[in-house]
Amino acid sequence: MTTTVARRARVGRDRRPVWEEPPTRIGQGLKAAFLALLVLSVLFPLWVILVTSLSSREALAEAGGLVVVPRGIDTAAYETIFAGGAVTRALWISTLVTVIGSALALTVTVLAAYGLSQPRSVGYRWLLVYFLVPFLVYPPLVPKYLVVTGLGLKDTIWALILPPAISVFNLVVVRGFFQGIPQELLDSARVDGASHFRTLVRIVLPLSRAVIAVVGLFYAVSYWNVWFDALLFIDRNDMYPIQRVLQSYLLAGQAPHTSGGTTGVSMPPTEAIKMAVVVLTVAPIVAVYPFIQRHFIKGVLIGAVKG
């Protein structure tokens, strides 16, 4: 009897699915090589951009464009773009838009997601459908432009903050996470006399730090990279965010005045200046990401599974 059971167990192990087989050395080597190539494909362009931004005219001329191997450090490109004041002003505008917009969007998303996650909320099904319709059918551009201009938001930072103040995708993800919290825990808080707002602040939010960190990163990246709304609603050069200034450098080799004029100051169309602006545009997001990286994978997976 014991021999028969052992034989069946051995046969069961031999018939394991392919994905449960232990990896071979060749398989591990191929995976390591593939991951190394993937990381290199991401880091190599960033390296080229950084080295080119710190290269002199002689190094750029010798390389014929982008520089791969550094030949000394020359900060003339950064000194040039900061001298006019347009980049400094644009960085300040983008920082304001990102901080205020992310805080507002995250607050609205959390409050809406909590209300829609409670089955006893009045009309929560109809409200959920109301939120999902714009997600499935994107509103036309002309009504959006007329609404923003009709409210007097044109040429203000609120034209960049209010239109994308809530993302339905993020709302659905946060709502799905809130629904995964045991209802008994919320009911016990209500029995103890806690209001909905107190329950949200003291119980739900501490349990949802991972998904909130991820959604906050999504909003921050979206606001920092705002370009199309700035193209539509911002005509004053001194109100340009960093992405619009980046477009001016990359496409026209020009930096706008900070005084509100419409004429650009012609800049040397060197690759170093263009890459320096790219570095300043990418650096803030790259600097913030490591602080919330430990929440990123957990929040995305939990939100996706429970959503």
Short mmCIF file of C-alpha atoms in Angstrom, two decimals, residues 28-159:
data_model
loop_
_atom_site.label_atom_id
_atom_site.label_comp_id
_atom_site.label_asym_id
_atom_site.label_seq_id
_atom_site.Cartn_x
_atom_site.Cartn_y
_atom_site.Cartn_z
CA GLN A 28 17.94 31.25 -15.74
CA GLY A 29 20.74 32.55 -17.96
CA LEU A 30 18.30 33.57 -20.68
CA LYS A 31 16.08 35.34 -18.15
CA ALA A 32 19.05 37.20 -16.68
CA ALA A 33 20.24 38.23 -20.16
CA PHE A 34 16.76 39.42 -21.14
CA LEU A 35 16.36 41.46 -17.95
CA ALA A 36 19.82 42.96 -18.40
CA LEU A 37 18.97 44.02 -21.95
CA LEU A 38 15.66 45.45 -20.75
CA VAL A 39 17.35 47.52 -18.03
CA LEU A 40 20.03 48.65 -20.49
CA SER A 41 17.39 49.77 -22.99
CA VAL A 42 15.93 52.04 -20.29
CA LEU A 43 19.15 53.37 -18.77
CA PHE A 44 21.11 53.92 -21.98
CA PRO A 45 18.89 56.74 -23.36
CA LEU A 46 18.93 58.44 -19.95
CA TRP A 47 22.70 58.18 -19.85
CA VAL A 48 23.03 59.67 -23.33
CA ILE A 49 20.72 62.57 -22.43
CA LEU A 50 22.64 63.36 -19.24
CA VAL A 51 26.09 63.11 -20.85
CA THR A 52 25.01 65.22 -23.82
CA SER A 53 23.63 67.94 -21.54
CA LEU A 54 27.01 68.17 -19.78
CA SER A 55 29.12 68.15 -22.96
CA SER A 56 30.95 71.08 -24.51
CA ARG A 57 30.56 72.31 -28.08
CA GLU A 58 33.80 70.57 -29.04
CA ALA A 59 32.60 67.22 -27.69
CA LEU A 60 29.26 67.60 -29.48
CA ALA A 61 30.99 68.49 -32.74
CA GLU A 62 33.35 65.55 -32.40
CA ALA A 63 30.50 63.13 -31.66
CA GLY A 64 28.37 64.56 -34.45
CA GLY A 65 25.31 64.97 -32.23
CA LEU A 66 24.52 62.93 -29.13
CA VAL A 67 27.45 62.04 -26.87
CA VAL A 68 27.81 58.55 -25.40
CA VAL A 69 31.28 58.69 -23.84
CA PRO A 70 31.78 61.77 -21.59
CA ARG A 71 34.70 64.07 -22.39
CA GLY A 72 34.70 66.35 -19.38
CA ILE A 73 31.89 68.30 -17.73
CA ASP A 74 30.57 71.57 -19.10
CA THR A 75 27.58 73.20 -17.36
CA ALA A 76 27.21 75.97 -19.95
CA ALA A 77 23.91 74.53 -21.18
CA TYR A 78 22.33 74.72 -17.71
CA GLU A 79 23.71 78.21 -17.16
CA THR A 80 22.21 79.31 -20.47
CA ILE A 81 18.69 78.02 -19.85
CA PHE A 82 18.58 79.38 -16.29
CA ALA A 83 19.93 82.77 -17.32
CA GLY A 84 16.75 83.79 -19.16
CA GLY A 85 14.42 82.90 -16.27
CA ALA A 86 11.88 81.07 -18.47
CA VAL A 87 12.87 77.60 -17.25
CA THR A 88 12.88 78.68 -13.59
CA ARG A 89 9.41 80.18 -13.97
CA ALA A 90 8.16 77.10 -15.81
CA LEU A 91 9.50 74.77 -13.11
CA TRP A 92 7.70 76.83 -10.47
CA ILE A 93 4.42 76.72 -12.43
CA SER A 94 4.73 72.96 -12.94
CA THR A 95 5.51 72.43 -9.25
CA LEU A 96 2.43 74.42 -8.21
CA VAL A 97 0.22 72.56 -10.66
CA THR A 98 1.58 69.19 -9.56
CA VAL A 99 1.32 69.78 -5.80
CA ILE A 100 -2.09 71.49 -5.77
CA GLY A 101 -3.54 69.28 -8.51
CA SER A 102 -2.36 66.00 -6.97
CA ALA A 103 -3.67 66.95 -3.53
CA LEU A 104 -7.04 68.02 -4.93
CA ALA A 105 -7.40 65.03 -7.25
CA LEU A 106 -6.40 62.54 -4.56
CA THR A 107 -8.85 64.06 -2.08
CA VAL A 108 -11.74 63.96 -4.55
CA THR A 109 -10.87 60.42 -5.65
CA VAL A 110 -10.67 59.05 -2.11
CA LEU A 111 -13.95 60.67 -1.03
CA ALA A 112 -15.80 59.52 -4.15
CA ALA A 113 -14.34 56.02 -3.97
CA TYR A 114 -15.33 55.63 -0.33
CA GLY A 115 -18.88 56.76 -0.98
CA LEU A 116 -19.25 54.47 -4.00
CA SER A 117 -17.78 51.51 -2.11
CA GLN A 118 -20.51 51.60 0.55
CA PRO A 119 -23.50 49.52 -0.55
CA ARG A 120 -25.85 51.48 1.70
CA SER A 121 -25.04 54.81 0.07
CA VAL A 122 -28.02 56.53 -1.55
CA GLY A 123 -27.97 56.12 -5.33
CA TYR A 124 -24.40 54.80 -5.42
CA ARG A 125 -25.14 52.60 -8.46
CA TRP A 126 -26.40 55.51 -10.53
CA LEU A 127 -23.48 57.65 -9.42
CA LEU A 128 -21.08 54.90 -10.46
CA VAL A 129 -22.68 54.77 -13.89
CA TYR A 130 -22.42 58.57 -14.05
CA PHE A 131 -18.67 58.33 -13.47
CA LEU A 132 -18.18 55.44 -15.88
CA VAL A 133 -19.90 57.05 -18.89
CA PRO A 134 -17.12 59.66 -19.48
CA PHE A 135 -14.60 56.87 -19.00
CA LEU A 136 -16.16 54.83 -21.82
CA VAL A 137 -17.15 57.80 -24.02
CA TYR A 138 -14.51 60.53 -23.90
CA PRO A 139 -16.11 64.01 -23.92
CA PRO A 140 -15.45 66.10 -27.06
CA LEU A 141 -12.70 68.69 -27.05
CA VAL A 142 -14.80 71.70 -28.10
CA PRO A 143 -17.25 71.54 -25.12
CA LYS A 144 -14.29 71.17 -22.78
CA TYR A 145 -12.66 74.26 -24.25
CA LEU A 146 -15.92 76.26 -24.06
CA VAL A 147 -16.48 75.27 -20.43
CA VAL A 148 -12.95 76.21 -19.35
CA THR A 149 -13.00 79.53 -21.17
CA GLY A 150 -16.58 80.26 -20.06
CA LEU A 151 -15.55 79.85 -16.41
CA GLY A 152 -12.75 82.37 -16.90
CA LEU A 153 -9.99 79.84 -16.25
CA LYS A 154 -8.03 80.52 -19.42
CA ASP A 155 -4.42 81.62 -18.82
CA THR A 156 -4.54 80.50 -15.17
CA ILE A 157 -3.08 77.46 -13.47
CA TRP A 158 -6.64 76.31 -12.65
CA ALA A 159 -7.13 75.52 -16.32
#
